[in-house]
Amino acid sequence: MNSFKGLNGLKRHVLVVDDDMINREILSNILRTEYEVHTAGDGKEALDLIKAGDCSFSLILADLLMPVMDGFELIKNLKEDDALRLIPVIVMTSESDAEVRSIKMGAADFITKPYDMPDVILARCERIIELQENKNIIHDTEKDMLTGLYSREYFIEYINQIEKYKADRKVDILNINIDHFHLLNELYGREEGNNALIRIGHILLDIFSEKPGICCRTEADNFIVYCDHEVDHKYVLEKLIDGLSDASVFHKIRLRMGVYTDADKSLMVENWLDRAKTACDMIRGDYSKDIEYYSNENYEQAKFREKLINDIDDAIKNKNLKVFYQPKYDITGEKPVLRSAEALVRWIHPELGMISPGDFIPLFESNGLIQKLDRFVWEEVAGQVGKWKREYNVSVPVSVNVSRMDIYFSGLKDNFVRLLEENGLEPKELMLEITESAYSENAEELISVVENLRSDGFMIEMDDFGTGYSSLNMITSIPIDALKLDMKFVRNMEKDEKSMKLVELVLEIAEFLQVPVIAEGVETDNQLRLLKERGCDIIQGYYFSKPVPPEEFTAFFDK
Ligand code: C2E
Ligand code: CA
Ligand code: CA
């Protein structure tokens, strides 16, 4: 409860209800050392004051015998009101039978007149308030026994109460989320997942026992903090990352934070939380950033993303997703020869027009929808390759992109095998592209999945090579059939010596591994020449063609 006191920096409010002005004064003076004291002359006046809601009372001390509305009637009224029934009432009396009656009606305790033991009175008040507040918390936070943080409902309620005291203070909302938390659960077990959550909870409690703020956990791996505007967000995130850095499992956790600063007090607390979450979602899967701030712009973008998420099922059903094919040419001989193609998806949205995969692939990778999309694409591609085979009597191996998420789907191989069978294809006709960064993230699991696929004859191309920070050691032990040199290096090799050196290095590594290199994003004669001179085998890029719809792709067969 310290954080609560600390946060508003104010005393709790108590209400003294007595028709006797002298008694009211004596009691108020005693309580004033610890509490913000309000007074009322009878039950009716008290009830009006409480219902006015200008402040929220932690305790009511009520005389029993009063004109207009007596103490019994006041207790009865409070207990019947859902919003008020949790405010504890201590009755003040000198008759013992009335004490019993009032306690039976729901009073929390009693104090006998005259008030000659101030310390005892204060201690009783404190105990009752604490009891009630703990009771509320236990009642409301049942759902989060794990971390000891507040549940969302209670958290919001708490903020609302605090805001009543100090609506003019600037506050921020921090939303902290674990990237791919479900993977942590799947790979290391629920217990490790829980451990991570507990750890985060403890660190947050630790930080905000010193700094003004309160914390809650929602939706398994989402943490929210309501804090003073002065709190340093980076410090909070760094503390969390620091605190998680020791265990190897935790080391794999990536945290991201969305911040809604200087919350608009005309909005509801729920809106504040949404905004912080929106900011946090903006950088889901974006490894270049770990803190994002809410702004109107990213709100618009969040809306756009939300639309894409909502529309993906329809897009699949109505075939608004279309697979384009980009040829890969073998340049080792005199004349370039069509060797294979890459399948690249496009979304022809009925309202938004053509959407490029850059807009939705990272989004779907971050929320798991990619699996649905990829399976649709693979199905289309297998069908198309089979069709070309039957209708044109040509075999054009096509590579499909396999997201890191797909890899952990246990039916992956069976699914590919089924596609081959249904369409009369050989494994080498459906190649798989896996991005290099997936290898460095989870080498062991990935290698075993890849080995399993290769044992059935599937060919694996390592995509975006040069961007994924694999170690040399790892590259030599990874089972692959081709390296795809990332476009970035091709684009820069003419003007920047470092890029050229990297291109050469990749070609040497490939030679050592005895696998071909596919250079992506080749647009010019000169790029093609430079790559060919250095022993690059295969070229993909606008130089030959942009990705085209399947009906246009057949033109490449004759050439
Ligand atoms: P990627 O796998 O690296 O694909 C190559 C990207 O480079 C494609 O962009 C392609 O259109 C573009 N490109 C090819 N040649 C050139 C060139 O000469 N110049 C330039 N400027 N660009 C060139 P695209 O189609 O926008 O795809 C972007 C990324 O989206 C892909 O990068 C891939 O990671 C992902 N993606 C596309 N389709 C799928 C899919 O079906 N499933 C999954 N999981 N990812 C996909
Ligand atoms: Ca690719
Ligand atoms: Ca690529």
Coordinates of C-alpha atoms and ligand atoms in Angstrom, one line a residue:
M1 CA 0.0 0.0 0.0
N2 CA 3.0 2.2 0.3
S3 CA 3.0 2.9 -3.4
F4 CA -0.5 4.3 -3.1
K5 CA 0.4 6.7 -0.4
G6 CA 3.6 7.5 -2.1
L7 CA 1.9 8.1 -5.4
N8 CA -0.6 10.7 -4.4
G9 CA 1.6 11.9 -1.6
L10 CA -1.6 12.6 0.3
K11 CA -3.4 11.3 3.3
R12 CA -6.4 9.0 3.1
H13 CA -9.8 10.6 3.6
V14 CA -11.9 9.8 6.6
L15 CA -15.4 11.1 7.4
V16 CA -16.5 11.9 10.9
V17 CA -20.3 12.0 11.3
D18 CA -21.7 13.3 14.6
D19 CA -24.4 15.8 15.5
D20 CA -22.4 17.0 18.5
M21 CA -20.0 19.7 17.4
I22 CA -17.7 19.2 20.4
N23 CA -17.3 15.5 19.8
R24 CA -16.8 16.1 16.1
E25 CA -13.9 18.5 16.9
I26 CA -12.2 16.3 19.4
L27 CA -12.3 13.3 17.1
S28 CA -11.2 15.3 14.1
N29 CA -8.2 16.7 16.0
I30 CA -7.1 13.2 16.9
L31 CA -7.5 11.9 13.4
R32 CA -6.0 14.9 11.6
T33 CA -2.5 13.8 12.4
E34 CA -2.9 10.8 10.1
Y35 CA -5.8 11.6 7.8
E36 CA -7.6 14.1 5.8
V37 CA -10.7 14.6 7.9
H38 CA -14.1 15.6 6.6
T39 CA -17.2 16.1 8.9
A40 CA -21.0 15.8 8.7
G41 CA -23.7 16.6 11.2
D42 CA -26.0 13.7 10.5
G43 CA -26.4 10.5 8.4
K44 CA -28.1 12.3 5.5
E45 CA -25.5 15.0 5.2
A46 CA -22.8 12.2 5.3
L47 CA -24.5 10.2 2.6
D48 CA -24.7 13.3 0.4
L49 CA -21.1 14.0 0.9
I50 CA -20.0 10.5 0.1
K51 CA -22.2 10.3 -3.0
A52 CA -20.9 13.6 -4.3
G53 CA -17.7 11.7 -4.9
D54 CA -15.3 14.6 -4.6
C55 CA -13.0 12.3 -2.7
S56 CA -13.1 8.7 -1.9
F57 CA -13.3 7.8 1.8
S58 CA -11.2 5.1 3.3
L59 CA -13.2 5.1 6.6
I60 CA -16.4 6.5 8.1
L61 CA -16.7 7.1 11.8
A62 CA -20.3 7.5 12.7
D63 CA -22.2 8.4 15.9
L64 CA -25.3 6.2 16.3
L65 CA -27.8 8.7 17.7
M66 CA -28.3 11.6 15.4
P67 CA -31.3 13.6 14.1
V68 CA -32.6 13.3 10.4
M69 CA -30.7 10.1 9.7
D70 CA -29.1 8.1 12.5
G71 CA -26.0 5.9 12.4
F72 CA -28.0 2.6 11.9
E73 CA -29.8 4.1 8.9
L74 CA -26.5 5.4 7.5
I75 CA -24.9 1.9 7.7
K76 CA -28.0 0.4 6.1
N77 CA -27.9 2.8 3.2
L78 CA -24.2 2.2 2.7
K79 CA -24.5 -1.5 2.7
E80 CA -27.3 -1.4 0.1
D81 CA -25.2 0.6 -2.3
D82 CA -22.8 -1.5 -4.4
A83 CA -20.5 1.4 -4.9
L84 CA -20.3 2.2 -1.2
R85 CA -20.7 -1.0 0.7
L86 CA -16.9 -1.6 0.9
I87 CA -16.2 1.6 2.9
P88 CA -15.7 0.5 6.4
V89 CA -17.7 2.2 9.2
I90 CA -16.6 2.5 12.8
V91 CA -19.4 3.4 15.2
M92 CA -19.0 5.7 18.1
T93 CA -21.2 4.9 21.1
S94 CA -21.4 4.7 24.8
E95 CA -24.1 2.0 25.0
S96 CA -22.8 -1.6 24.6
D97 CA -26.1 -3.1 23.2
A98 CA -26.0 -0.6 20.4
E99 CA -22.4 -1.8 19.6
V100 CA -23.6 -5.3 19.0
R101 CA -26.5 -4.2 16.9
S102 CA -24.4 -2.0 14.7
I103 CA -21.7 -4.7 14.2
K104 CA -24.4 -7.1 13.2
M105 CA -25.5 -4.6 10.6
G106 CA -22.1 -4.5 9.1
A107 CA -20.1 -1.9 11.1
A108 CA -16.4 -2.8 11.1
D109 CA -15.7 -1.9 14.7
F110 CA -16.7 0.5 17.5
I111 CA -15.1 3.2 19.6
T112 CA -16.5 4.1 22.9
K113 CA -17.0 7.7 24.1
P114 CA -15.4 9.7 25.6
Y115 CA -12.3 9.8 23.4
D116 CA -9.7 9.6 26.1
M117 CA -7.2 7.3 24.3
P118 CA -6.2 8.9 21.0
D119 CA -3.5 6.3 20.3
V120 CA -6.0 3.5 20.6
I121 CA -8.4 5.3 18.3
L122 CA -5.8 5.9 15.6
A123 CA -4.5 2.3 15.8
R124 CA -8.0 1.0 15.4
C125 CA -8.7 3.2 12.4
E126 CA -5.5 2.2 10.8
R127 CA -6.2 -1.5 11.3
I128 CA -9.7 -1.3 9.9
I129 CA -8.5 0.6 6.8
E130 CA -5.7 -1.8 6.2
L131 CA -8.0 -4.8 6.6
Q132 CA -10.5 -3.4 4.2
E133 CA -7.9 -2.4 1.6
N134 CA -6.2 -5.8 1.8
K135 CA -9.6 -7.5 1.5
N136 CA -10.3 -5.5 -1.6
I137 CA -7.0 -6.4 -3.1
I138 CA -7.3 -10.1 -2.3
H139 CA -10.8 -10.0 -3.7
D140 CA -9.9 -8.3 -6.9
T141 CA -6.5 -9.7 -7.7
E142 CA -7.3 -13.4 -7.3
K143 CA -6.5 -13.6 -11.0
D144 CA -3.0 -12.6 -10.6
M145 CA -1.6 -14.7 -7.8
L146 CA 1.4 -15.3 -10.0
T147 CA 3.1 -11.9 -9.9
G148 CA 1.4 -10.2 -7.0
L149 CA 0.5 -7.3 -9.3
Y150 CA -2.9 -5.8 -9.6
S151 CA -5.5 -7.2 -12.0
R152 CA -6.6 -4.9 -14.7
E153 CA -10.0 -4.2 -13.1
Y154 CA -8.6 -3.3 -9.8
F155 CA -5.8 -1.3 -11.4
I156 CA -8.2 0.8 -13.2
E157 CA -10.3 1.3 -10.1
Y158 CA -7.2 2.3 -8.2
I159 CA -6.2 4.8 -10.7
N160 CA -9.6 6.3 -10.7
Q161 CA -9.4 6.7 -7.0
I162 CA -6.0 8.3 -7.1
E163 CA -7.1 10.6 -9.9
K164 CA -9.8 11.9 -7.6
Y165 CA -7.2 13.2 -5.2
K166 CA -4.9 14.7 -7.8
A167 CA -6.4 15.3 -11.2
D168 CA -3.9 18.0 -12.0
R169 CA -0.7 15.9 -11.7
K170 CA 0.9 14.7 -15.0
V171 CA 1.0 11.0 -15.3
D172 CA 2.3 8.4 -17.8
I173 CA 1.1 4.9 -18.7
L174 CA 3.8 2.3 -19.6
N175 CA 2.8 -0.9 -21.4
I176 CA 5.4 -3.6 -21.3
N177 CA 5.1 -6.7 -23.3
I178 CA 7.2 -9.8 -24.0
D179 CA 7.8 -10.6 -27.6
H180 CA 6.6 -14.1 -28.6
F181 CA 5.9 -15.1 -25.0
H182 CA 4.0 -18.1 -26.2
L183 CA 7.2 -19.4 -27.8
L184 CA 9.0 -19.2 -24.5
N185 CA 6.2 -21.3 -23.1
E186 CA 6.3 -23.8 -26.0
L187 CA 10.0 -24.1 -26.1
Y188 CA 10.9 -24.2 -22.4
G189 CA 7.6 -25.1 -20.7
R190 CA 5.0 -23.2 -18.9
E191 CA 7.0 -23.1 -15.7
E192 CA 9.8 -21.1 -17.3
G193 CA 7.2 -18.9 -18.8
N194 CA 5.7 -18.3 -15.4
N195 CA 9.1 -17.7 -13.9
A196 CA 9.8 -15.0 -16.3
L197 CA 6.4 -13.3 -15.5
I198 CA 7.1 -13.6 -11.8
R199 CA 10.5 -12.1 -12.2
I200 CA 9.2 -9.2 -14.2
G201 CA 6.5 -8.6 -11.5
H202 CA 9.1 -8.5 -8.8
I203 CA 11.3 -6.1 -10.6
L204 CA 8.4 -3.8 -11.3
L205 CA 7.3 -3.9 -7.7
D206 CA 10.9 -3.2 -6.7
I207 CA 11.2 -0.2 -9.0
F208 CA 7.8 1.2 -7.9
S209 CA 8.3 0.8 -4.2
E210 CA 10.8 3.7 -4.6
K211 CA 9.2 5.6 -7.4
P212 CA 5.6 6.8 -7.6
G213 CA 3.7 4.3 -9.6
I214 CA 1.5 1.2 -9.5
C215 CA 1.6 -1.9 -11.7
C216 CA -0.7 -4.5 -13.1
R217 CA -0.5 -7.6 -15.3
T218 CA -3.0 -8.4 -18.1
E219 CA -3.3 -10.9 -20.8
A220 CA -0.6 -13.2 -19.6
D221 CA 2.5 -11.3 -20.7
N222 CA 1.4 -7.7 -20.6
F223 CA 2.3 -5.4 -17.8
I224 CA 1.0 -1.9 -17.3
V225 CA 2.4 0.9 -15.1
Y226 CA 0.7 4.1 -14.0
C227 CA 3.3 6.5 -12.8
D228 CA 4.3 10.1 -12.4
H229 CA 5.3 11.9 -15.6
E230 CA 8.8 12.4 -14.1
V231 CA 9.6 8.6 -14.1
D232 CA 12.4 7.7 -16.5
H233 CA 10.9 5.1 -18.9
K234 CA 14.3 4.0 -20.3
Y235 CA 15.4 3.4 -16.7
V236 CA 12.4 1.1 -16.1
L237 CA 13.0 -0.9 -19.2
E238 CA 16.7 -1.2 -18.6
K239 CA 16.1 -2.3 -15.0
L240 CA 13.8 -5.0 -16.3
I241 CA 16.2 -6.2 -19.0
D242 CA 19.1 -6.1 -16.5
G243 CA 17.0 -8.1 -14.0
L244 CA 16.3 -10.8 -16.6
S245 CA 19.8 -11.0 -18.0
D246 CA 21.2 -13.7 -15.8
A247 CA 19.3 -16.9 -16.8
S248 CA 19.9 -18.2 -20.3
V249 CA 16.2 -18.7 -20.9
F250 CA 15.4 -15.2 -19.8
H251 CA 18.2 -14.0 -22.0
K252 CA 16.1 -14.9 -25.0
I253 CA 13.3 -12.7 -23.8
R254 CA 12.8 -9.5 -25.7
L255 CA 10.8 -6.7 -23.9
R256 CA 9.2 -3.8 -25.6
M257 CA 7.5 -0.8 -24.0
G258 CA 4.8 1.5 -25.2
V259 CA 4.4 4.8 -23.5
Y260 CA 1.5 7.2 -23.3
T261 CA 2.9 10.3 -21.8
D262 CA 1.1 13.1 -20.0
A263 CA -2.3 11.3 -20.1
D264 CA -5.2 13.4 -21.3
K265 CA -7.4 13.7 -18.2
S266 CA -10.5 14.2 -20.2
L267 CA -10.3 10.6 -21.4
M268 CA -11.1 7.5 -19.5
V269 CA -8.4 5.5 -17.8
E270 CA -9.3 2.6 -20.2
N271 CA -8.4 4.9 -23.1
W272 CA -5.0 5.7 -21.6
L273 CA -4.2 2.0 -21.3
D274 CA -5.3 1.4 -24.9
R275 CA -3.0 4.1 -26.1
A276 CA 0.0 2.8 -24.3
K277 CA -0.8 -0.6 -25.7
T278 CA -1.2 0.8 -29.2
A279 CA 2.3 2.3 -28.9
C280 CA 3.7 -1.0 -27.6
D281 CA 2.1 -3.0 -30.5
M282 CA 3.6 -0.7 -33.0
I283 CA 7.1 -2.1 -32.3
R284 CA 6.0 -5.7 -32.1
G285 CA 8.6 -7.6 -34.1
D286 CA 10.6 -4.5 -34.8
Y287 CA 13.9 -5.3 -33.4
S288 CA 15.4 -1.9 -34.0
K289 CA 13.3 -0.2 -31.2
D290 CA 12.3 -1.2 -27.8
I291 CA 10.4 1.9 -26.7
E292 CA 7.6 3.6 -28.7
Y293 CA 5.6 6.6 -27.7
Y294 CA 1.9 7.0 -28.5
S295 CA 1.0 9.6 -31.1
N296 CA -1.9 10.3 -33.4
E297 CA 0.1 9.0 -36.3
N298 CA 0.8 5.7 -34.9
Y299 CA -2.8 5.5 -33.9
E300 CA -3.7 5.7 -37.5
Q301 CA -1.2 3.1 -38.4
A302 CA -2.5 0.9 -35.6
K303 CA -6.0 1.2 -37.1
F304 CA -4.6 0.2 -40.5
R305 CA -3.0 -2.9 -38.9
E306 CA -6.1 -3.7 -37.1
K307 CA -8.0 -3.6 -40.4
L308 CA -5.5 -6.0 -42.0
I309 CA -5.8 -8.4 -39.1
N310 CA -9.6 -8.3 -39.3
D311 CA -9.6 -8.8 -43.1
I312 CA -7.1 -11.6 -43.5
D313 CA -9.6 -14.4 -43.3
D314 CA -11.8 -12.8 -46.0
A315 CA -8.7 -12.2 -48.1
I316 CA -7.8 -15.9 -48.0
K317 CA -11.4 -17.0 -48.6
N318 CA -12.0 -14.6 -51.5
K319 CA -8.5 -15.1 -52.9
N320 CA -7.6 -11.5 -52.6
L321 CA -4.2 -12.7 -51.7
K322 CA -2.3 -13.4 -54.9
V323 CA 1.0 -15.1 -55.4
F324 CA 3.4 -13.5 -57.8
Y325 CA 6.5 -15.2 -59.1
Q326 CA 9.9 -13.7 -59.6
P327 CA 12.4 -15.7 -61.8
K328 CA 15.8 -16.7 -60.7
Y329 CA 18.3 -17.0 -63.5
D330 CA 21.4 -19.2 -63.6
I331 CA 24.2 -17.0 -65.0
T332 CA 27.1 -19.5 -64.9
G333 CA 26.9 -20.3 -68.6
E334 CA 27.1 -18.2 -71.7
K335 CA 23.5 -17.2 -71.6
P336 CA 21.3 -16.8 -68.5
V337 CA 18.9 -19.8 -68.0
L338 CA 15.7 -19.8 -66.0
R339 CA 16.5 -21.9 -63.0
S340 CA 13.6 -21.4 -60.5
A341 CA 11.4 -18.7 -59.1
E342 CA 10.4 -17.2 -55.7
A343 CA 6.8 -17.0 -54.7
L344 CA 6.0 -13.5 -53.3
V345 CA 2.5 -12.8 -52.0
R346 CA 0.5 -9.7 -52.8
W347 CA -2.7 -8.5 -51.3
I348 CA -5.2 -7.0 -53.6
H349 CA -7.5 -5.5 -51.0
P350 CA -11.0 -4.6 -52.2
E351 CA -10.9 -1.2 -50.5
L352 CA -7.3 -0.4 -50.0
G353 CA -5.9 -1.6 -53.3
M354 CA -2.6 -3.4 -53.7
I355 CA -0.8 -3.8 -50.4
S356 CA 2.8 -4.9 -50.4
P357 CA 4.0 -7.7 -48.2
G358 CA 6.3 -5.3 -46.3
D359 CA 3.1 -3.8 -44.8
F360 CA 1.5 -7.1 -43.6
I361 CA 4.2 -9.8 -43.4
P362 CA 6.0 -8.4 -40.3
L363 CA 2.6 -7.7 -38.7
F364 CA 1.4 -11.3 -39.2
E365 CA 4.8 -12.6 -38.2
S366 CA 4.4 -10.8 -34.9
N367 CA 0.9 -12.2 -34.1
G368 CA 1.1 -15.6 -35.6
L369 CA -1.3 -15.1 -38.4
I370 CA 1.6 -15.7 -40.8
Q371 CA 1.1 -19.4 -40.4
K372 CA -2.4 -19.1 -41.9
L373 CA -1.1 -16.9 -44.7
D374 CA 1.9 -19.0 -45.5
R375 CA -0.1 -22.2 -45.7
F376 CA -2.4 -20.5 -48.1
V377 CA 0.6 -19.4 -50.2
W378 CA 2.2 -22.9 -50.2
E379 CA -1.0 -24.4 -51.3
E380 CA -1.3 -22.0 -54.2
V381 CA 2.3 -22.4 -55.2
A382 CA 2.2 -26.2 -55.1
G383 CA -1.0 -26.1 -57.3
Q384 CA 0.7 -23.7 -59.7
V385 CA 3.9 -25.7 -60.1
G386 CA 1.8 -28.8 -60.7
K387 CA -0.2 -27.0 -63.3
W388 CA 2.8 -25.7 -65.2
K389 CA 4.2 -29.2 -65.1
R390 CA 1.1 -30.7 -66.6
E391 CA 0.2 -27.9 -69.0
Y392 CA 3.6 -26.8 -70.2
N393 CA 5.6 -29.9 -69.4
V394 CA 8.2 -27.8 -67.6
S395 CA 9.5 -28.1 -64.1
V396 CA 10.1 -24.8 -62.5
P397 CA 11.1 -25.2 -58.9
V398 CA 9.6 -22.4 -56.8
S399 CA 10.8 -21.4 -53.5
V400 CA 8.3 -20.3 -50.8
N401 CA 9.1 -18.2 -47.8
V402 CA 9.0 -20.0 -44.5
S403 CA 8.6 -17.8 -41.5
R404 CA 10.3 -18.5 -38.2
M405 CA 6.9 -19.2 -36.7
D406 CA 6.1 -21.9 -39.3
I407 CA 9.2 -23.8 -38.2
Y408 CA 7.8 -24.6 -34.8
F409 CA 4.6 -25.9 -36.2
S410 CA 4.9 -29.7 -35.7
G411 CA 3.0 -30.6 -38.9
L412 CA 5.3 -28.6 -41.1
K413 CA 6.9 -31.5 -43.0
D414 CA 3.7 -33.5 -43.3
N415 CA 2.0 -30.5 -44.8
F416 CA 4.7 -30.1 -47.5
V417 CA 4.7 -33.8 -48.2
R418 CA 1.0 -33.8 -48.7
L419 CA 1.3 -30.8 -51.1
L420 CA 3.8 -32.8 -53.1
E421 CA 1.6 -35.8 -53.3
E422 CA -1.6 -33.9 -54.2
N423 CA 0.1 -32.0 -57.0
G424 CA 2.5 -34.7 -58.3
L425 CA 5.7 -32.8 -57.4
E426 CA 9.2 -33.8 -56.4
P427 CA 10.6 -32.3 -53.2
K428 CA 13.1 -30.3 -55.1
E429 CA 10.3 -28.5 -56.9
L430 CA 9.1 -26.8 -53.8
M431 CA 12.1 -25.1 -52.2
L432 CA 12.0 -23.4 -48.8
E433 CA 13.5 -20.0 -47.9
I434 CA 14.3 -19.5 -44.3
T435 CA 15.7 -16.2 -43.2
E436 CA 19.2 -16.2 -41.7
S437 CA 18.1 -14.4 -38.5
A438 CA 15.8 -17.4 -37.6
Y439 CA 19.0 -19.5 -37.5
S440 CA 20.8 -17.3 -35.1
E441 CA 17.8 -17.0 -32.9
N442 CA 17.2 -20.6 -32.2
A443 CA 19.9 -22.6 -33.9
E444 CA 19.4 -26.0 -32.4
E445 CA 15.7 -26.4 -32.9
L446 CA 15.9 -24.9 -36.3
I447 CA 18.7 -27.1 -37.4
S448 CA 16.9 -30.2 -36.4
V449 CA 13.7 -29.1 -38.3
V450 CA 15.8 -28.3 -41.4
E451 CA 17.7 -31.6 -41.2
N452 CA 14.4 -33.4 -41.0
L453 CA 13.1 -31.6 -44.1
R454 CA 16.3 -32.2 -46.1
S455 CA 16.3 -35.9 -45.3
D456 CA 13.1 -36.0 -47.4
G457 CA 14.8 -34.2 -50.2
F458 CA 13.6 -30.7 -49.6
M459 CA 16.0 -27.9 -50.6
I460 CA 16.6 -25.1 -48.1
E461 CA 17.8 -21.6 -49.1
M462 CA 19.1 -19.3 -46.5
D463 CA 17.3 -16.0 -47.1
D464 CA 18.6 -12.5 -46.4
F465 CA 22.1 -13.8 -45.9
G466 CA 24.4 -11.2 -44.4
T467 CA 21.8 -9.6 -42.2
G468 CA 21.3 -12.2 -39.5
Y469 CA 24.5 -12.2 -37.6
S470 CA 25.2 -15.9 -37.7
S471 CA 28.6 -16.9 -36.5
L472 CA 31.0 -18.4 -38.9
N473 CA 31.1 -21.4 -36.7
M474 CA 27.4 -21.8 -37.1
I475 CA 27.3 -21.3 -40.8
T476 CA 29.6 -24.2 -41.4
S477 CA 27.5 -26.5 -39.3
I478 CA 24.1 -25.5 -40.8
P479 CA 22.5 -27.8 -43.3
I480 CA 21.6 -25.6 -46.4
D481 CA 21.4 -25.9 -50.1
A482 CA 21.8 -22.2 -51.2
L483 CA 22.6 -18.8 -49.8
K484 CA 20.6 -15.8 -50.8
L485 CA 22.7 -12.8 -50.6
D486 CA 20.7 -9.9 -49.2
M487 CA 19.7 -7.2 -51.6
K488 CA 21.3 -4.5 -49.4
F489 CA 24.8 -5.7 -50.3
V490 CA 24.1 -5.9 -54.0
R491 CA 22.7 -2.3 -53.9
N492 CA 25.7 -0.9 -52.1
M493 CA 28.6 -2.9 -53.6
E494 CA 29.3 -0.5 -56.4
K495 CA 29.7 2.6 -54.2
D496 CA 30.9 1.1 -51.0
E497 CA 34.0 -1.0 -50.7
K498 CA 32.9 -2.7 -47.5
S499 CA 29.7 -4.1 -49.1
M500 CA 31.8 -5.4 -52.0
K501 CA 34.1 -7.1 -49.6
L502 CA 31.1 -8.6 -47.9
V503 CA 29.7 -9.9 -51.2
E504 CA 33.1 -11.5 -51.9
L505 CA 33.2 -13.0 -48.4
V506 CA 29.7 -14.5 -48.8
L507 CA 30.8 -16.0 -52.2
E508 CA 33.8 -17.5 -50.5
I509 CA 31.8 -19.0 -47.7
A510 CA 29.4 -20.4 -50.2
E511 CA 32.3 -21.9 -52.1
F512 CA 33.6 -23.4 -49.0
L513 CA 30.2 -24.9 -48.2
Q514 CA 29.8 -25.9 -51.8
V515 CA 26.4 -24.2 -52.2
P516 CA 25.3 -21.8 -54.9
V517 CA 24.7 -18.1 -54.1
I518 CA 21.6 -16.3 -55.2
A519 CA 22.0 -12.6 -55.4
E520 CA 18.8 -10.7 -54.8
G521 CA 17.8 -7.2 -56.0
V522 CA 20.0 -7.2 -59.1
E523 CA 18.8 -4.3 -61.3
T524 CA 21.6 -3.3 -63.6
D525 CA 24.1 -4.8 -66.1
N526 CA 27.0 -3.7 -64.0
Q527 CA 25.7 -5.4 -60.9
L528 CA 25.2 -8.6 -62.9
R529 CA 28.7 -8.3 -64.3
L530 CA 30.4 -7.7 -61.0
L531 CA 28.6 -10.6 -59.4
K532 CA 29.3 -12.9 -62.3
E533 CA 33.0 -12.0 -62.2
R534 CA 33.1 -13.0 -58.6
G535 CA 31.5 -16.4 -59.2
C536 CA 27.9 -15.7 -58.2
D537 CA 25.7 -18.4 -59.7
I538 CA 22.1 -17.2 -59.6
I539 CA 20.5 -13.8 -60.0
Q540 CA 17.1 -12.6 -58.9
G541 CA 16.0 -9.1 -59.5
Y542 CA 14.4 -6.5 -61.6
Y543 CA 17.2 -6.9 -64.1
F544 CA 15.4 -10.0 -65.3
S545 CA 11.9 -9.3 -64.0
K546 CA 9.8 -8.0 -61.2
P547 CA 7.6 -10.5 -59.5
V548 CA 4.7 -11.2 -61.9
P549 CA 1.4 -13.0 -61.7
P550 CA 1.5 -16.6 -62.8
E551 CA -0.2 -16.0 -66.2
E552 CA 2.6 -13.6 -67.1
F553 CA 5.3 -15.9 -65.8
T554 CA 4.8 -18.5 -68.6
A555 CA 6.5 -16.0 -70.9
F556 CA 9.8 -16.9 -69.3
F557 CA 9.4 -20.6 -70.3
D558 CA 10.0 -20.0 -74.0
K559 CA 13.0 -17.7 -73.7
Ligands
C2E1 P1 12.4 -11.4 -49.5 O1 12.1 -12.8 -49.3 O2 13.7 -10.9 -49.3 O3 11.9 -11.1 -51.0 C1 12.6 -10.3 -51.9 C2 12.0 -8.9 -52.0 O4 12.8 -8.1 -52.9 C3 10.6 -9.0 -52.7 O5 9.8 -7.9 -52.1 C4 10.9 -8.6 -54.1 O6 9.8 -8.1 -54.8 C5 12.0 -7.6 -53.9 N1 12.9 -7.5 -55.1 C6 13.3 -8.5 -55.9 N2 14.1 -8.0 -56.8 C7 14.2 -6.7 -56.6 C8 15.0 -5.6 -57.3 O7 15.7 -5.8 -58.2 N3 14.9 -4.4 -56.8 C9 14.1 -4.2 -55.7 N4 14.1 -2.9 -55.2 N5 13.4 -5.1 -55.0 C10 13.5 -6.4 -55.5 P2 8.4 -8.1 -51.7 O8 7.7 -9.0 -52.6 O9 7.8 -6.8 -51.3 O10 8.5 -9.0 -50.3 C11 9.1 -8.4 -49.2 C12 9.3 -9.5 -48.2 O11 8.0 -10.0 -47.7 C13 10.0 -10.7 -48.7 O12 11.4 -10.5 -48.7 C14 9.6 -11.8 -47.7 O13 10.4 -11.7 -46.6 C15 8.2 -11.4 -47.4 N6 7.3 -12.2 -48.1 C16 6.7 -12.0 -49.3 N7 5.9 -13.0 -49.6 C17 5.8 -13.8 -48.5 C18 5.1 -15.0 -48.1 O14 4.3 -15.6 -48.9 N8 5.3 -15.5 -46.9 C19 6.2 -15.0 -46.0 N9 6.4 -15.5 -44.9 N10 6.9 -13.9 -46.3 C20 6.7 -13.3 -47.6
CA2 CA 12.6 -14.7 -49.7
CA3 CA 15.5 -12.1 -49.3

